[in-house]
Coordinates of C-alpha atoms in Angstrom, one line a residue:
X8 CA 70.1 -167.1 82.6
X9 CA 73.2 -168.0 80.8
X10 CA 73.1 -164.8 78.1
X11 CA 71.8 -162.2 80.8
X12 CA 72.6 -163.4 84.2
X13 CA 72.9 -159.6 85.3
X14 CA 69.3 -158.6 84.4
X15 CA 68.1 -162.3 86.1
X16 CA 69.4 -161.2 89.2
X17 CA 68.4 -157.7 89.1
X18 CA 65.0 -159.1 88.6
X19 CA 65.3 -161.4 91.3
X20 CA 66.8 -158.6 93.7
X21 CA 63.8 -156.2 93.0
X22 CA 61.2 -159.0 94.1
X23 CA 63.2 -160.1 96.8
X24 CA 63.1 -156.4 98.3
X25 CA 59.1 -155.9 97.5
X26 CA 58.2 -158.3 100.1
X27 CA 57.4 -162.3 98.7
X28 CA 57.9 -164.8 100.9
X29 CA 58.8 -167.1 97.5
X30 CA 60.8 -166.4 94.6
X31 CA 60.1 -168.9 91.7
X32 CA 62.9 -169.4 89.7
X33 CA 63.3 -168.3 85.9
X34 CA 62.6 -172.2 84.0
X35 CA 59.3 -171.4 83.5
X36 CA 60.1 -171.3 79.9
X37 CA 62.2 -174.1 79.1
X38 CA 61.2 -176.5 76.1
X39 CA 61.3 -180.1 75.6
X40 CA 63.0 -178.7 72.4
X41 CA 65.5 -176.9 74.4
X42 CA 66.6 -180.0 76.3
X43 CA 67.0 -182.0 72.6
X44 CA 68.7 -179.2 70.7
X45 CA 71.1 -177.3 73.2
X46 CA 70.8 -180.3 76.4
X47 CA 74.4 -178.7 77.8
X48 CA 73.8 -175.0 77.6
X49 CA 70.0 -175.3 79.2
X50 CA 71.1 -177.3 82.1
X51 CA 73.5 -174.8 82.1
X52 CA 71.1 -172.1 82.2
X53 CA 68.7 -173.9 85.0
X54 CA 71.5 -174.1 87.3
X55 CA 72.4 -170.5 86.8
X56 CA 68.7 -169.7 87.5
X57 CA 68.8 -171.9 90.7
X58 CA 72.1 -170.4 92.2
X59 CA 71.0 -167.0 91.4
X60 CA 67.6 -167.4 93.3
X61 CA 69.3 -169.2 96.2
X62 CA 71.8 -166.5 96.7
X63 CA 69.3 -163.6 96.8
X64 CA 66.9 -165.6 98.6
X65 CA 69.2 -165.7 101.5
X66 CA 70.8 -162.4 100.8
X67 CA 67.1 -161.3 101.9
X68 CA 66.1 -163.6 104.6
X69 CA 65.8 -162.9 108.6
X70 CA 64.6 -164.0 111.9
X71 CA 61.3 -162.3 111.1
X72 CA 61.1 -163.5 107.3
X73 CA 62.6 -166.6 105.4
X74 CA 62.5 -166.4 101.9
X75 CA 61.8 -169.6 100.3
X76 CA 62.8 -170.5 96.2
X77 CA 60.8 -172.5 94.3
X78 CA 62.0 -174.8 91.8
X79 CA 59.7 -174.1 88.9
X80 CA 59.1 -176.8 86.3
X81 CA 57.3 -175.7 83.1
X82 CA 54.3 -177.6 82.2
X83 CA 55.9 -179.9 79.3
X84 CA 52.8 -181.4 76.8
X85 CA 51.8 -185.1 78.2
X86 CA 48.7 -187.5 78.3
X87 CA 47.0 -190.6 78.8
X88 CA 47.1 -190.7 74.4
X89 CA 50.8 -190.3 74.2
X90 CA 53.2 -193.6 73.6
X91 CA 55.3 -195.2 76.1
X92 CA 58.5 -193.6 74.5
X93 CA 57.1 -190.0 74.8
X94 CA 55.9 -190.0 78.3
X95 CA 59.0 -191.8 79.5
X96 CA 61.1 -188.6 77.5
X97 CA 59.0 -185.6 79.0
X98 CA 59.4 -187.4 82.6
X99 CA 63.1 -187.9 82.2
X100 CA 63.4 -184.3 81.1
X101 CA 61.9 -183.1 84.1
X102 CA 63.1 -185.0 86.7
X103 CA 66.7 -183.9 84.5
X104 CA 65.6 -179.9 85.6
X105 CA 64.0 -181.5 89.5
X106 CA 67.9 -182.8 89.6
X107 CA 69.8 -179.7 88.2
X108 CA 68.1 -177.3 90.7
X109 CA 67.9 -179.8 94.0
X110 CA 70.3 -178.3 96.0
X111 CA 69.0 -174.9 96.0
X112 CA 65.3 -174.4 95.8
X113 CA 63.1 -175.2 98.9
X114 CA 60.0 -176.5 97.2
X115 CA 58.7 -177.6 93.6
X116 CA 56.3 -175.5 92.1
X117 CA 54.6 -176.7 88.8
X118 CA 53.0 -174.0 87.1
X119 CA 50.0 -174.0 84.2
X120 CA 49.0 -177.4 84.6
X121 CA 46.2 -177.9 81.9
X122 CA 44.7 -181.9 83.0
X123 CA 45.0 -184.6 85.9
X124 CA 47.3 -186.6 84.2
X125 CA 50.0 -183.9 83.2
X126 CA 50.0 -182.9 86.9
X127 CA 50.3 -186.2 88.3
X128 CA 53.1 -187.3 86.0
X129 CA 55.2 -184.3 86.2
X130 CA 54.7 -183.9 90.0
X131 CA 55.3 -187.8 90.8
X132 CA 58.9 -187.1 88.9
X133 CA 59.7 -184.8 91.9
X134 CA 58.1 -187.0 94.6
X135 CA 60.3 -190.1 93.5
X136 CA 63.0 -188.3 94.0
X137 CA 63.0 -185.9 96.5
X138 CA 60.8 -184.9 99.7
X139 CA 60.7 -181.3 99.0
X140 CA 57.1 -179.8 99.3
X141 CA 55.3 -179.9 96.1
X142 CA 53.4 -176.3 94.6
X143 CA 50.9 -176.6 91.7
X144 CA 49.0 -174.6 89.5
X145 CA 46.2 -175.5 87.3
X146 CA 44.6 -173.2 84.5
X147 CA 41.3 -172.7 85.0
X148 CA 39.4 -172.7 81.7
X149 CA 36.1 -171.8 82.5
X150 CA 32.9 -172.2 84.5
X151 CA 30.7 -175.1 83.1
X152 CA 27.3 -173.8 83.7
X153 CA 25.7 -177.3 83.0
X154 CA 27.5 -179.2 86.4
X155 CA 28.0 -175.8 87.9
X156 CA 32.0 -176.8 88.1
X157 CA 35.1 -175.4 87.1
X158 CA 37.0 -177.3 84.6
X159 CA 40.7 -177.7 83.0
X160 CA 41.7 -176.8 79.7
X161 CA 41.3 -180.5 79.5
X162 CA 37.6 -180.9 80.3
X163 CA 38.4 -182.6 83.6
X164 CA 36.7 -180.5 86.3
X165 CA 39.0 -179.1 88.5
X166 CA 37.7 -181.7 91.7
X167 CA 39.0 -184.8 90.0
X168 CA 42.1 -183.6 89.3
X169 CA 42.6 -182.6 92.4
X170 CA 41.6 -186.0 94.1
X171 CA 43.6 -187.4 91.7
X172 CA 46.3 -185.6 92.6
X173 CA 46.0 -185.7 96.3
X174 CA 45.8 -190.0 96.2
X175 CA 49.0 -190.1 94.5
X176 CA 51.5 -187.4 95.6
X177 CA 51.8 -187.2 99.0
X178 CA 54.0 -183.8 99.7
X179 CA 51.4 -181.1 98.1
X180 CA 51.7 -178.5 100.5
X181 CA 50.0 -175.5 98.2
X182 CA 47.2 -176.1 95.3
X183 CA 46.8 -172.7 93.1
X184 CA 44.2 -171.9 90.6
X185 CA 45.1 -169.4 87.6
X186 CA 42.1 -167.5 87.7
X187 CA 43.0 -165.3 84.4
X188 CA 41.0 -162.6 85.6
X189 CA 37.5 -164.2 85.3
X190 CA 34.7 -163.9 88.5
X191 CA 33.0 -167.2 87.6
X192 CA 36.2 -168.6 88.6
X193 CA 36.1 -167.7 92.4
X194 CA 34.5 -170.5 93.2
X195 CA 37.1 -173.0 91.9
X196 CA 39.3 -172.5 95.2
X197 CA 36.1 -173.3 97.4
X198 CA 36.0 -176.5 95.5
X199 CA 39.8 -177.4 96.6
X200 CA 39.2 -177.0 99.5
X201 CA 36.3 -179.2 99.6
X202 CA 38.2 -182.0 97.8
X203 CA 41.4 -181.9 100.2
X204 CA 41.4 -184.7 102.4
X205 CA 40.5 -184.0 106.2
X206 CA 43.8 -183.4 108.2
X207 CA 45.8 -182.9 105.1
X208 CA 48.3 -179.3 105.5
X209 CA 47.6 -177.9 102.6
X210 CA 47.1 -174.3 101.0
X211 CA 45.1 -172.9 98.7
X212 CA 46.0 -170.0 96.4
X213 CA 45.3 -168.3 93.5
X214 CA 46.3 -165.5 90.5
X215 CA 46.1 -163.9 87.4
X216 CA 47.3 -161.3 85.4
X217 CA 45.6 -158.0 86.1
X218 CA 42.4 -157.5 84.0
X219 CA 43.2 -155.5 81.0
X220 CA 41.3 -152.2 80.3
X221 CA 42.8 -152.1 76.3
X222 CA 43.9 -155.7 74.2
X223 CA 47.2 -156.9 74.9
X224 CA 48.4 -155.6 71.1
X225 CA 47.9 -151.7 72.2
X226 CA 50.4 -152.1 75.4
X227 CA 47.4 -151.4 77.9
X228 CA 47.2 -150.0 81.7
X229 CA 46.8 -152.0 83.2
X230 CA 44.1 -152.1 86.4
X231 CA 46.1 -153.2 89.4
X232 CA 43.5 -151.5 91.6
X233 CA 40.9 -154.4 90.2
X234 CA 43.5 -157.2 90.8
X235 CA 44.0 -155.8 94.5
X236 CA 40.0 -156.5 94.8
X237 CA 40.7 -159.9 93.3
X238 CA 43.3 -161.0 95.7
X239 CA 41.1 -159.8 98.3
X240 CA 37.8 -161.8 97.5
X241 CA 40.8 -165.1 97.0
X242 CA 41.3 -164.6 100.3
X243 CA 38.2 -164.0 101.5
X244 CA 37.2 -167.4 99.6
X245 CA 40.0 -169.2 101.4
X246 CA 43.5 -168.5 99.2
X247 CA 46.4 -168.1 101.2
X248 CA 49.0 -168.3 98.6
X249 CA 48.6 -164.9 96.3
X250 CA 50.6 -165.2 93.3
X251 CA 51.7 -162.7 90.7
X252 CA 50.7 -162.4 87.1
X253 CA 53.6 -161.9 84.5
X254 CA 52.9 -158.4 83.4
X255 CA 53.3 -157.0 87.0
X256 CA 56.5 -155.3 87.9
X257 CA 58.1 -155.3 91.5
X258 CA 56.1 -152.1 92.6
X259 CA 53.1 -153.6 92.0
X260 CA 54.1 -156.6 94.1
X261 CA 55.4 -154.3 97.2
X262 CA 51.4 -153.4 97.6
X263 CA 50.2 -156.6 97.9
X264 CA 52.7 -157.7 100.5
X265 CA 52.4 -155.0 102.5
X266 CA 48.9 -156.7 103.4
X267 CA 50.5 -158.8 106.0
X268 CA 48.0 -161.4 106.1
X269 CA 48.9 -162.3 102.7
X270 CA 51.1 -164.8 101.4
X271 CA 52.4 -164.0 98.4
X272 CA 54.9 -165.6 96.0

């Protein structure tokens, strides 16, 4: 963002033209450590990010198609165990990123939450301060055959964080599940929608990265045709939101979104 700003907007420009409705922002990988060590030059660098999305957000907007940015927040390491000090410094830091990027992202859009009470904290820094729709993600870790439930990285099942979730923050518009490829985890977005309250306005969505056909280590193919089948049994499940995994490139992007009954960010 600050080093590169060309190649950040490039990337932003090619997404932009494949068709999402939502362009997440480039913070997803902003430390803690980042914010101690170099403070000035990362909140640098999240503004950059910010203005850069804004500006090719509208550069690609219309009467038939508004492009929307999301404000992403990186899922910074909390929980219930931590001391007051240490809670008090993660929520700081992110409402520090919630402030830098106010003025030009649409919505907040927490990504790779891995328990109930990371989401809660780092979403309830947003909601303090600002009535911008709220977007989150949780990883799904697997299927535990002996409830029959999803659950978090955490151990939590996926239900109770969500009810959790949904008692405390009032402006979540769009609950995602990061399927990472896995089946058994199809039926983790029937189980958000069971545990959204009646009446609430709220999405489901989900993604992944595309299954791999080779490890990661041998620079694989990978099988877009077999996440295309995905995104269609999310939707046929009830997701409305399709995201993007982090290996896919524009192009692969552009066929999703030409299925215009998807969503896709």
């Amino acid at each position: 963002n600050r080093s590169h700003p060309k190649l950040v907007r490039l990337a932003y420009e090619d997404f932009a033209r494949s068709g999402v409705n939502v362009l997440t922002t480039n913070t997803w990988g902003y430390t803690l450590n980042d914010f101690i060590t170099e403070k000035e030059t990362t909140i640098e660098g999240v503004l950059n990010a910010a203005k850069m999305a804004q500006e090719i957000a509208s550069n690609h907007s219309s009467k038939k198609r508004k492009v929307r940015v999301a404000g992403v927040v990186p899922p910074f390491p909390i929980s219930e165990e931590d001391d007051i000090d240490t809670q008090a410094r993660v929520e700081d830091t992110a409402w520090e990123m919630i402030e830098t990027m106010l003025p030009y992202v649409d919505l907040w859009y927490f990504k790779g939450i891995d328990s109930k009470f990371q989401g809660n904290c780092l979403a309830n820094t947003a909601c303090s301060q600002s009535v911008k729709p709220i977007w989150i993600s949780y990883n799904i870790d697997k299927l535990d055959t002996k409830i029959d439930k999803c659950v978090l990285r955490s151990g939590e099942t996926v239900e109770e964080a969500v009810v959790h979730l949904l008692s405390w923050i009032p402006n979540v518009r769009v609950l995602l599940a990061n399927m990472e490829g896995k089946a058994e985890h199809m039926q983790v977005i029937m189980e958000m929608r069971k545990r959204t309250m009646l009446g609430m306005d709220i999405m489901m969505g989900a993604y992944s990265d595309p299954p791999l056909t080779e490890p990661l280590d041998k620079f694989p193919d990978r099988d877009f045709d077999a996440y295309v089948e995905l995104a269609k049994e999310w939707w046929e499940v009830g997701a409305r939101v399709i995201g993007t995994g982090a290996v896919m490139d524009p192009e692969d992007v552009a066929v999703i979104t030409k299925r215009r009954h998807v969503k896709s960010a």
